[in-house]
């Protein structure tokens, strides 16, 4: 899928989690619902850091470009080192390491650890990165015509303001994890969710996605998972634009209504 569909599906998934959390007695304060949805929308672009023309790889100028090169090489190296007898040879790392459940969990756990042990600047950095990505993903071409610097400024000011809102008592910096020192431990959850939703979205497209790695399936360790071929579509096709994206918006709306106890 393309950026906007990934971001919308990510946000919708977090709003759905919000509804489930409300139903099970862990209702999210509204700032957690909003910030979580934005983080998930941004995190849902992150696995494509292994592809140089992806939104995330150009979102932070030379920094993300350099990181993209490293991630692509690392992914390719891990692919070669762990390839099963049934896996084909390949030339690059796209849609391998960063498109797995294990990567999602490691990135999310890393973000949670950074948020808990790194203090306020770590929280602000996590928010900034994901807000910039959310703007790029959700506004797409509109964000591209404006300058990168404006998007960064928007991300930085929003991160600052939203952290201030979350910090107020009852607003959710301690949502779900309420022990002393566990503020913002939940920040990893929307990051894990966003990456997984991205993988599922890619699995629906023609090439599939090796979500299960390193768990082997038969002779393959990097089996590209997905539904039967007839149910798959090309990235950016009408199915994505005319059916999936409106569906994500409706589902997100229903999720938000459930999360805020309107239904
Ligand atoms: Zn992808």
PDB file of C-alpha atoms and ligand atoms in Angstrom:
ATOM      1  CA  UNK A   1       0.000   0.000   0.000  1.00  0.00           C
ATOM      2  CA  UNK A   2       1.010   3.623  -0.407  1.00  0.00           C
ATOM      3  CA  UNK A   3       1.686   6.086   2.417  1.00  0.00           C
ATOM      4  CA  UNK A   4      -1.834   7.459   2.994  1.00  0.00           C
ATOM      5  CA  UNK A   5      -3.458   4.024   3.146  1.00  0.00           C
ATOM      6  CA  UNK A   6      -0.772   2.792   5.555  1.00  0.00           C
ATOM      7  CA  UNK A   7      -1.212   5.836   7.812  1.00  0.00           C
ATOM      8  CA  UNK A   8      -5.008   5.746   7.761  1.00  0.00           C
ATOM      9  CA  UNK A   9      -5.095   2.035   8.548  1.00  0.00           C
ATOM     10  CA  UNK A  10      -2.641   2.624  11.395  1.00  0.00           C
ATOM     11  CA  UNK A  11      -4.725   5.403  12.941  1.00  0.00           C
ATOM     12  CA  UNK A  12      -7.907   3.347  12.542  1.00  0.00           C
ATOM     13  CA  UNK A  13      -6.248   0.387  14.267  1.00  0.00           C
ATOM     14  CA  UNK A  14      -5.276   2.514  17.302  1.00  0.00           C
ATOM     15  CA  UNK A  15      -8.807   3.934  17.534  1.00  0.00           C
ATOM     16  CA  UNK A  16     -10.043   0.325  17.462  1.00  0.00           C
ATOM     17  CA  UNK A  17      -7.642  -0.537  20.288  1.00  0.00           C
ATOM     18  CA  UNK A  18      -9.077   2.488  22.111  1.00  0.00           C
ATOM     19  CA  UNK A  19     -12.573   1.043  21.794  1.00  0.00           C
ATOM     20  CA  UNK A  20     -11.377  -2.361  23.031  1.00  0.00           C
ATOM     21  CA  UNK A  21      -9.532  -0.694  25.926  1.00  0.00           C
ATOM     22  CA  UNK A  22     -12.674   1.237  26.916  1.00  0.00           C
ATOM     23  CA  UNK A  23     -14.721  -1.979  26.820  1.00  0.00           C
ATOM     24  CA  UNK A  24     -12.265  -3.776  29.099  1.00  0.00           C
ATOM     25  CA  UNK A  25     -11.907  -1.070  31.728  1.00  0.00           C
ATOM     26  CA  UNK A  26      -8.675   0.578  30.530  1.00  0.00           C
ATOM     27  CA  UNK A  27     -10.315   3.569  28.829  1.00  0.00           C
ATOM     28  CA  UNK A  28      -7.812   5.942  27.229  1.00  0.00           C
ATOM     29  CA  UNK A  29      -7.965   9.597  28.249  1.00  0.00           C
ATOM     30  CA  UNK A  30      -8.615  11.539  25.019  1.00  0.00           C
ATOM     31  CA  UNK A  31      -4.986  12.747  24.650  1.00  0.00           C
ATOM     32  CA  UNK A  32      -3.801   9.104  24.627  1.00  0.00           C
ATOM     33  CA  UNK A  33      -6.386   8.304  21.963  1.00  0.00           C
ATOM     34  CA  UNK A  34      -5.354  11.265  19.791  1.00  0.00           C
ATOM     35  CA  UNK A  35      -1.576  11.048  20.274  1.00  0.00           C
ATOM     36  CA  UNK A  36      -1.646   7.251  19.935  1.00  0.00           C
ATOM     37  CA  UNK A  37      -3.581   7.498  16.667  1.00  0.00           C
ATOM     38  CA  UNK A  38      -1.036  10.009  15.313  1.00  0.00           C
ATOM     39  CA  UNK A  39       1.935   7.888  16.430  1.00  0.00           C
ATOM     40  CA  UNK A  40       0.411   4.790  14.840  1.00  0.00           C
ATOM     41  CA  UNK A  41      -0.256   6.731  11.633  1.00  0.00           C
ATOM     42  CA  UNK A  42       3.443   7.682  11.564  1.00  0.00           C
ATOM     43  CA  UNK A  43       4.756   4.291  12.684  1.00  0.00           C
ATOM     44  CA  UNK A  44       2.766   2.676   9.888  1.00  0.00           C
ATOM     45  CA  UNK A  45       5.224   4.238   7.411  1.00  0.00           C
ATOM     46  CA  UNK A  46       8.361   3.197   9.287  1.00  0.00           C
ATOM     47  CA  UNK A  47       9.002  -0.310   7.865  1.00  0.00           C
ATOM     48  CA  UNK A  48       9.653   1.206   4.438  1.00  0.00           C
ATOM     49  CA  UNK A  49      12.861   2.731   5.794  1.00  0.00           C
ATOM     50  CA  UNK A  50      14.459  -0.053   3.724  1.00  0.00           C
ATOM     51  CA  UNK A  51      13.426   1.650   0.462  1.00  0.00           C
ATOM     52  CA  UNK A  52      15.085   4.871  -0.662  1.00  0.00           C
ATOM     53  CA  UNK A  53      12.072   6.408  -2.395  1.00  0.00           C
ATOM     54  CA  UNK A  54       9.700   5.752   0.534  1.00  0.00           C
ATOM     55  CA  UNK A  55       8.178   8.675   2.425  1.00  0.00           C
ATOM     56  CA  UNK A  56      10.120   7.919   5.610  1.00  0.00           C
ATOM     57  CA  UNK A  57      13.451   7.772   3.793  1.00  0.00           C
ATOM     58  CA  UNK A  58      13.062  11.311   2.501  1.00  0.00           C
ATOM     59  CA  UNK A  59      11.115  12.784   5.455  1.00  0.00           C
ATOM     60  CA  UNK A  60      14.165  13.851   7.495  1.00  0.00           C
ATOM     61  CA  UNK A  61      16.534  14.959   4.758  1.00  0.00           C
ATOM     62  CA  UNK A  62      20.093  13.541   4.778  1.00  0.00           C
ATOM     63  CA  UNK A  63      19.559  11.902   8.200  1.00  0.00           C
ATOM     64  CA  UNK A  64      16.799   9.569   7.020  1.00  0.00           C
ATOM     65  CA  UNK A  65      18.562   9.035   3.700  1.00  0.00           C
ATOM     66  CA  UNK A  66      21.709   7.800   5.461  1.00  0.00           C
ATOM     67  CA  UNK A  67      19.663   5.677   7.865  1.00  0.00           C
ATOM     68  CA  UNK A  68      17.812   4.169   4.907  1.00  0.00           C
ATOM     69  CA  UNK A  69      21.101   3.039   3.350  1.00  0.00           C
ATOM     70  CA  UNK A  70      22.189   1.395   6.613  1.00  0.00           C
ATOM     71  CA  UNK A  71      18.815  -0.314   7.144  1.00  0.00           C
ATOM     72  CA  UNK A  72      18.729  -1.581   3.551  1.00  0.00           C
ATOM     73  CA  UNK A  73      22.239  -3.068   3.861  1.00  0.00           C
ATOM     74  CA  UNK A  74      21.482  -4.557   7.281  1.00  0.00           C
ATOM     75  CA  UNK A  75      18.223  -6.071   5.995  1.00  0.00           C
ATOM     76  CA  UNK A  76      19.968  -7.574   2.987  1.00  0.00           C
ATOM     77  CA  UNK A  77      22.732  -9.015   5.182  1.00  0.00           C
ATOM     78  CA  UNK A  78      20.215 -10.561   7.600  1.00  0.00           C
ATOM     79  CA  UNK A  79      18.265 -11.981   4.658  1.00  0.00           C
ATOM     80  CA  UNK A  80      21.345 -13.623   3.199  1.00  0.00           C
ATOM     81  CA  UNK A  81      22.456 -14.968   6.581  1.00  0.00           C
ATOM     82  CA  UNK A  82      19.086 -16.521   7.449  1.00  0.00           C
ATOM     83  CA  UNK A  83      17.790 -17.537   4.030  1.00  0.00           C
ATOM     84  CA  UNK A  84      16.121 -20.979   4.013  1.00  0.00           C
ATOM     85  CA  UNK A  85      16.657 -23.464   1.158  1.00  0.00           C
ATOM     86  CA  UNK A  86      13.292 -22.425  -0.332  1.00  0.00           C
ATOM     87  CA  UNK A  87      13.882 -18.672  -0.220  1.00  0.00           C
ATOM     88  CA  UNK A  88      14.986 -16.990  -3.471  1.00  0.00           C
ATOM     89  CA  UNK A  89      18.201 -14.979  -3.812  1.00  0.00           C
ATOM     90  CA  UNK A  90      17.665 -11.247  -3.800  1.00  0.00           C
ATOM     91  CA  UNK A  91      19.598  -8.076  -4.445  1.00  0.00           C
ATOM     92  CA  UNK A  92      18.284  -5.651  -1.843  1.00  0.00           C
ATOM     93  CA  UNK A  93      16.724  -5.618   1.586  1.00  0.00           C
ATOM     94  CA  UNK A  94      13.307  -4.152   0.752  1.00  0.00           C
ATOM     95  CA  UNK A  95      10.386  -5.907   2.464  1.00  0.00           C
ATOM     96  CA  UNK A  96      12.530  -8.185   4.586  1.00  0.00           C
ATOM     97  CA  UNK A  97      13.842  -7.451   8.105  1.00  0.00           C
ATOM     98  CA  UNK A  98      11.791  -4.304   8.772  1.00  0.00           C
ATOM     99  CA  UNK A  99       8.615  -6.053   7.609  1.00  0.00           C
ATOM    100  CA  UNK A 100       8.551  -8.693  10.368  1.00  0.00           C
ATOM    101  CA  UNK A 101       6.755  -9.030  13.716  1.00  0.00           C
ATOM    102  CA  UNK A 102      10.130  -9.268  15.448  1.00  0.00           C
ATOM    103  CA  UNK A 103      11.267  -5.900  14.073  1.00  0.00           C
ATOM    104  CA  UNK A 104       7.950  -4.336  15.168  1.00  0.00           C
ATOM    105  CA  UNK A 105       8.385  -5.639  18.715  1.00  0.00           C
ATOM    106  CA  UNK A 106      12.062  -4.611  18.959  1.00  0.00           C
ATOM    107  CA  UNK A 107      11.398  -1.072  17.683  1.00  0.00           C
ATOM    108  CA  UNK A 108       8.420  -0.662  20.015  1.00  0.00           C
ATOM    109  CA  UNK A 109      10.284  -2.039  23.036  1.00  0.00           C
ATOM    110  CA  UNK A 110      13.226   0.217  22.221  1.00  0.00           C
ATOM    111  CA  UNK A 111      10.945   3.260  22.082  1.00  0.00           C
ATOM    112  CA  UNK A 112       9.305   2.336  25.399  1.00  0.00           C
ATOM    113  CA  UNK A 113      12.687   1.892  27.053  1.00  0.00           C
ATOM    114  CA  UNK A 114      13.897   5.211  25.652  1.00  0.00           C
ATOM    115  CA  UNK A 115      10.730   6.974  26.841  1.00  0.00           C
ATOM    116  CA  UNK A 116      11.037   5.578  30.372  1.00  0.00           C
ATOM    117  CA  UNK A 117      14.798   5.922  30.842  1.00  0.00           C
ATOM    118  CA  UNK A 118      15.562   8.804  28.495  1.00  0.00           C
ATOM    119  CA  UNK A 119      13.315  11.385  30.106  1.00  0.00           C
ATOM    120  CA  UNK A 120      11.513  14.282  28.510  1.00  0.00           C
ATOM    121  CA  UNK A 121      13.776  14.739  25.477  1.00  0.00           C
ATOM    122  CA  UNK A 122      13.403  11.105  24.493  1.00  0.00           C
ATOM    123  CA  UNK A 123       9.606  11.436  24.678  1.00  0.00           C
ATOM    124  CA  UNK A 124       9.734  14.633  22.621  1.00  0.00           C
ATOM    125  CA  UNK A 125      11.974  12.996  20.016  1.00  0.00           C
ATOM    126  CA  UNK A 126       9.676   9.980  19.659  1.00  0.00           C
ATOM    127  CA  UNK A 127       6.667  12.283  19.307  1.00  0.00           C
ATOM    128  CA  UNK A 128       8.472  14.546  16.828  1.00  0.00           C
ATOM    129  CA  UNK A 129       9.570  11.724  14.513  1.00  0.00           C
ATOM    130  CA  UNK A 130       6.129  10.141  14.425  1.00  0.00           C
ATOM    131  CA  UNK A 131       4.214  13.405  14.088  1.00  0.00           C
ATOM    132  CA  UNK A 132       6.312  14.405  11.080  1.00  0.00           C
ATOM    133  CA  UNK A 133       5.613  10.991   9.556  1.00  0.00           C
ATOM    134  CA  UNK A 134       1.902  11.270  10.384  1.00  0.00           C
ATOM    135  CA  UNK A 135       1.725  14.627   8.613  1.00  0.00           C
ATOM    136  CA  UNK A 136       3.576  13.197   5.603  1.00  0.00           C
ATOM    137  CA  UNK A 137       1.374  10.108   5.537  1.00  0.00           C
ATOM    138  CA  UNK A 138      -2.019  11.643   6.196  1.00  0.00           C
ATOM    139  CA  UNK A 139      -1.595  14.855   4.196  1.00  0.00           C
ATOM    140  CA  UNK A 140       0.594  13.202   1.546  1.00  0.00           C
ATOM    141  CA  UNK A 141       0.895  15.443  -1.507  1.00  0.00           C
ATOM    142  CA  UNK A 142      -0.219  18.470   0.489  1.00  0.00           C
ATOM    143  CA  UNK A 143       2.784  17.965   2.777  1.00  0.00           C
ATOM    144  CA  UNK A 144       5.057  17.513  -0.228  1.00  0.00           C
ATOM    145  CA  UNK A 145       4.268  20.853  -1.815  1.00  0.00           C
ATOM    146  CA  UNK A 146       5.128  22.676   1.404  1.00  0.00           C
ATOM    147  CA  UNK A 147       8.761  22.654   2.493  1.00  0.00           C
ATOM    148  CA  UNK A 148      10.285  19.939   4.669  1.00  0.00           C
ATOM    149  CA  UNK A 149      11.338  22.569   7.177  1.00  0.00           C
ATOM    150  CA  UNK A 150       7.720  23.674   7.688  1.00  0.00           C
ATOM    151  CA  UNK A 151       6.657  20.076   8.311  1.00  0.00           C
ATOM    152  CA  UNK A 152       9.516  19.679  10.830  1.00  0.00           C
ATOM    153  CA  UNK A 153       8.449  22.866  12.603  1.00  0.00           C
ATOM    154  CA  UNK A 154       4.864  21.647  12.719  1.00  0.00           C
ATOM    155  CA  UNK A 155       6.076  18.301  14.114  1.00  0.00           C
ATOM    156  CA  UNK A 156       8.284  19.948  16.735  1.00  0.00           C
ATOM    157  CA  UNK A 157       5.655  22.387  17.998  1.00  0.00           C
ATOM    158  CA  UNK A 158       2.952  19.702  18.043  1.00  0.00           C
ATOM    159  CA  UNK A 159       5.266  17.335  19.933  1.00  0.00           C
ATOM    160  CA  UNK A 160       5.956  20.037  22.517  1.00  0.00           C
ATOM    161  CA  UNK A 161       2.268  20.919  22.949  1.00  0.00           C
ATOM    162  CA  UNK A 162       1.027  17.318  23.049  1.00  0.00           C
ATOM    163  CA  UNK A 163       3.687  16.282  25.601  1.00  0.00           C
ATOM    164  CA  UNK A 164       2.521  19.198  27.732  1.00  0.00           C
ATOM    165  CA  UNK A 165      -1.087  18.000  27.480  1.00  0.00           C
ATOM    166  CA  UNK A 166      -0.183  14.371  28.278  1.00  0.00           C
ATOM    167  CA  UNK A 167       1.886  15.437  31.284  1.00  0.00           C
ATOM    168  CA  UNK A 168      -1.109  16.947  33.085  1.00  0.00           C
ATOM    169  CA  UNK A 169      -2.536  14.614  35.782  1.00  0.00           C
ATOM    170  CA  UNK A 170      -5.256  12.326  34.398  1.00  0.00           C
ATOM    171  CA  UNK A 171      -4.330  13.041  30.776  1.00  0.00           C
ATOM    172  CA  UNK A 172      -2.605   9.769  30.240  1.00  0.00           C
ATOM    173  CA  UNK A 173       1.191   9.869  30.455  1.00  0.00           C
ATOM    174  CA  UNK A 174       0.603   6.993  32.903  1.00  0.00           C
ATOM    175  CA  UNK A 175      -2.122   5.233  30.911  1.00  0.00           C
ATOM    176  CA  UNK A 176      -2.095   1.404  31.273  1.00  0.00           C
ATOM    177  CA  UNK A 177       1.209   1.358  33.169  1.00  0.00           C
ATOM    178  CA  UNK A 178       0.494   3.191  36.399  1.00  0.00           C
ATOM    179  CA  UNK A 179       3.498   2.335  38.555  1.00  0.00           C
ATOM    180  CA  UNK A 180       5.975   5.003  39.626  1.00  0.00           C
ATOM    181  CA  UNK A 181       8.491   5.748  36.854  1.00  0.00           C
ATOM    182  CA  UNK A 182       6.367   4.037  34.190  1.00  0.00           C
ATOM    183  CA  UNK A 183       5.143   7.203  32.525  1.00  0.00           C
ATOM    184  CA  UNK A 184       5.127   6.910  28.729  1.00  0.00           C
ATOM    185  CA  UNK A 185       5.876   3.179  28.828  1.00  0.00           C
ATOM    186  CA  UNK A 186       2.802   2.822  26.576  1.00  0.00           C
ATOM    187  CA  UNK A 187       4.461   4.838  23.784  1.00  0.00           C
ATOM    188  CA  UNK A 188       5.895   1.621  22.316  1.00  0.00           C
ATOM    189  CA  UNK A 189       2.423   0.125  21.793  1.00  0.00           C
ATOM    190  CA  UNK A 190       1.269   2.388  18.946  1.00  0.00           C
ATOM    191  CA  UNK A 191       4.722   1.933  17.379  1.00  0.00           C
ATOM    192  CA  UNK A 192       4.402  -1.877  17.407  1.00  0.00           C
ATOM    193  CA  UNK A 193       0.828  -1.638  16.166  1.00  0.00           C
ATOM    194  CA  UNK A 194       1.740   0.726  13.325  1.00  0.00           C
ATOM    195  CA  UNK A 195       4.497  -1.563  12.039  1.00  0.00           C
ATOM    196  CA  UNK A 196       2.251  -4.647  12.205  1.00  0.00           C
ATOM    197  CA  UNK A 197      -0.578  -2.857  10.389  1.00  0.00           C
ATOM    198  CA  UNK A 198       1.937  -1.824   7.709  1.00  0.00           C
ATOM    199  CA  UNK A 199       3.011  -5.460   7.290  1.00  0.00           C
ATOM    200  CA  UNK A 200      -0.588  -6.641   7.001  1.00  0.00           C
ATOM    201  CA  UNK A 201      -1.255  -3.914   4.429  1.00  0.00           C
ATOM    202  CA  UNK A 202       1.741  -5.032   2.381  1.00  0.00           C
ATOM    203  CA  UNK A 203       0.648  -8.661   2.720  1.00  0.00           C
ATOM    204  CA  UNK A 204      -2.561  -7.742   0.886  1.00  0.00           C
ATOM    205  CA  UNK A 205      -0.607  -6.510  -2.126  1.00  0.00           C
ATOM    206  CA  UNK A 206       0.784  -8.619  -4.925  1.00  0.00           C
ATOM    207  CA  UNK A 207       4.209  -9.297  -3.440  1.00  0.00           C
ATOM    208  CA  UNK A 208       3.130 -10.323   0.090  1.00  0.00           C
ATOM    209  CA  UNK A 209       5.109  -9.762   3.294  1.00  0.00           C
ATOM    210  CA  UNK A 210       7.402 -12.071   5.338  1.00  0.00           C
ATOM    211  CA  UNK A 211       5.741 -11.158   8.652  1.00  0.00           C
ATOM    212  CA  UNK A 212       6.573 -14.395  10.478  1.00  0.00           C
ATOM    213  CA  UNK A 213      10.388 -14.337  10.122  1.00  0.00           C
ATOM    214  CA  UNK A 214      12.399 -15.935  11.721  1.00  0.00           C
ATOM    215  CA  UNK A 215       9.753 -18.634  12.193  1.00  0.00           C
ATOM    216  CA  UNK A 216      10.249 -21.049   9.259  1.00  0.00           C
ATOM    217  CA  UNK A 217       7.366 -22.149   7.037  1.00  0.00           C
ATOM    218  CA  UNK A 218       8.383 -25.336   5.263  1.00  0.00           C
ATOM    219  CA  UNK A 219      11.632 -24.695   3.366  1.00  0.00           C
ATOM    220  CA  UNK A 220      11.203 -20.937   3.624  1.00  0.00           C
ATOM    221  CA  UNK A 221      12.110 -18.595   6.431  1.00  0.00           C
ATOM    222  CA  UNK A 222      11.043 -15.503   4.498  1.00  0.00           C
ATOM    223  CA  UNK A 223       7.793 -16.807   3.046  1.00  0.00           C
ATOM    224  CA  UNK A 224       5.830 -13.817   1.713  1.00  0.00           C
ATOM    225  CA  UNK A 225       2.485 -14.154   3.505  1.00  0.00           C
ATOM    226  CA  UNK A 226      -0.784 -12.938   2.075  1.00  0.00           C
ATOM    227  CA  UNK A 227      -4.294 -13.995   1.102  1.00  0.00           C
ATOM    228  CA  UNK A 228      -4.937 -16.111  -2.023  1.00  0.00           C
ATOM    229  CA  UNK A 229      -3.569 -14.391  -5.141  1.00  0.00           C
ATOM    230  CA  UNK A 230      -7.052 -13.458  -6.431  1.00  0.00           C
ATOM    231  CA  UNK A 231      -7.685 -11.338  -3.317  1.00  0.00           C
ATOM    232  CA  UNK A 232      -4.502  -9.292  -3.622  1.00  0.00           C
ATOM    233  CA  UNK A 233      -4.188  -5.917  -5.317  1.00  0.00           C
ATOM    234  CA  UNK A 234      -1.425  -3.715  -6.665  1.00  0.00           C
ATOM    235  CA  UNK A 235      -0.112  -0.937  -4.377  1.00  0.00           C
ATOM    236  CA  UNK A 236      -1.884   2.329  -5.234  1.00  0.00           C
ATOM    237  CA  UNK A 237      -4.700   0.620  -7.174  1.00  0.00           C
ATOM    238  CA  UNK A 238      -8.400   1.627  -7.102  1.00  0.00           C
ATOM    239  CA  UNK A 239      -9.148  -1.011  -4.447  1.00  0.00           C
ATOM    240  CA  UNK A 240      -6.795   0.814  -2.109  1.00  0.00           C
ATOM    241  CA  UNK A 241      -8.023   4.328  -2.938  1.00  0.00           C
ATOM    242  CA  UNK A 242     -11.757   3.780  -3.394  1.00  0.00           C
ATOM    243  CA  UNK A 243     -12.538   0.917  -1.014  1.00  0.00           C
ATOM    244  CA  UNK A 244      -9.855   0.445   1.639  1.00  0.00           C
ATOM    245  CA  UNK A 245      -9.154   4.095   2.497  1.00  0.00           C
ATOM    246  CA  UNK A 246     -12.856   5.052   2.968  1.00  0.00           C
ATOM    247  CA  UNK A 247     -13.299   1.829   4.969  1.00  0.00           C
ATOM    248  CA  UNK A 248     -10.376   2.785   7.255  1.00  0.00           C
ATOM    249  CA  UNK A 249     -11.973   6.193   7.843  1.00  0.00           C
ATOM    250  CA  UNK A 250     -15.336   4.659   8.788  1.00  0.00           C
ATOM    251  CA  UNK A 251     -13.712   2.038  11.029  1.00  0.00           C
ATOM    252  CA  UNK A 252     -11.582   4.733  12.675  1.00  0.00           C
ATOM    253  CA  UNK A 253     -14.691   6.821  13.338  1.00  0.00           C
ATOM    254  CA  UNK A 254     -16.513   3.864  14.883  1.00  0.00           C
ATOM    255  CA  UNK A 255     -13.426   3.034  16.959  1.00  0.00           C
ATOM    256  CA  UNK A 256     -13.111   6.603  18.224  1.00  0.00           C
ATOM    257  CA  UNK A 257     -16.815   6.726  19.138  1.00  0.00           C
ATOM    258  CA  UNK A 258     -16.412   3.470  21.075  1.00  0.00           C
ATOM    259  CA  UNK A 259     -13.206   4.623  22.733  1.00  0.00           C
ATOM    260  CA  UNK A 260     -14.845   7.835  23.982  1.00  0.00           C
ATOM    261  CA  UNK A 261     -17.985   5.959  25.099  1.00  0.00           C
ATOM    262  CA  UNK A 262     -20.337   7.595  22.594  1.00  0.00           C
ATOM    263  CA  UNK A 263     -21.568   4.153  21.551  1.00  0.00           C
TER     264      UNK A 263
HETATM  265 ZN1  LIG B   1       6.296  -1.845   3.147  1.00  0.00          ZN
END
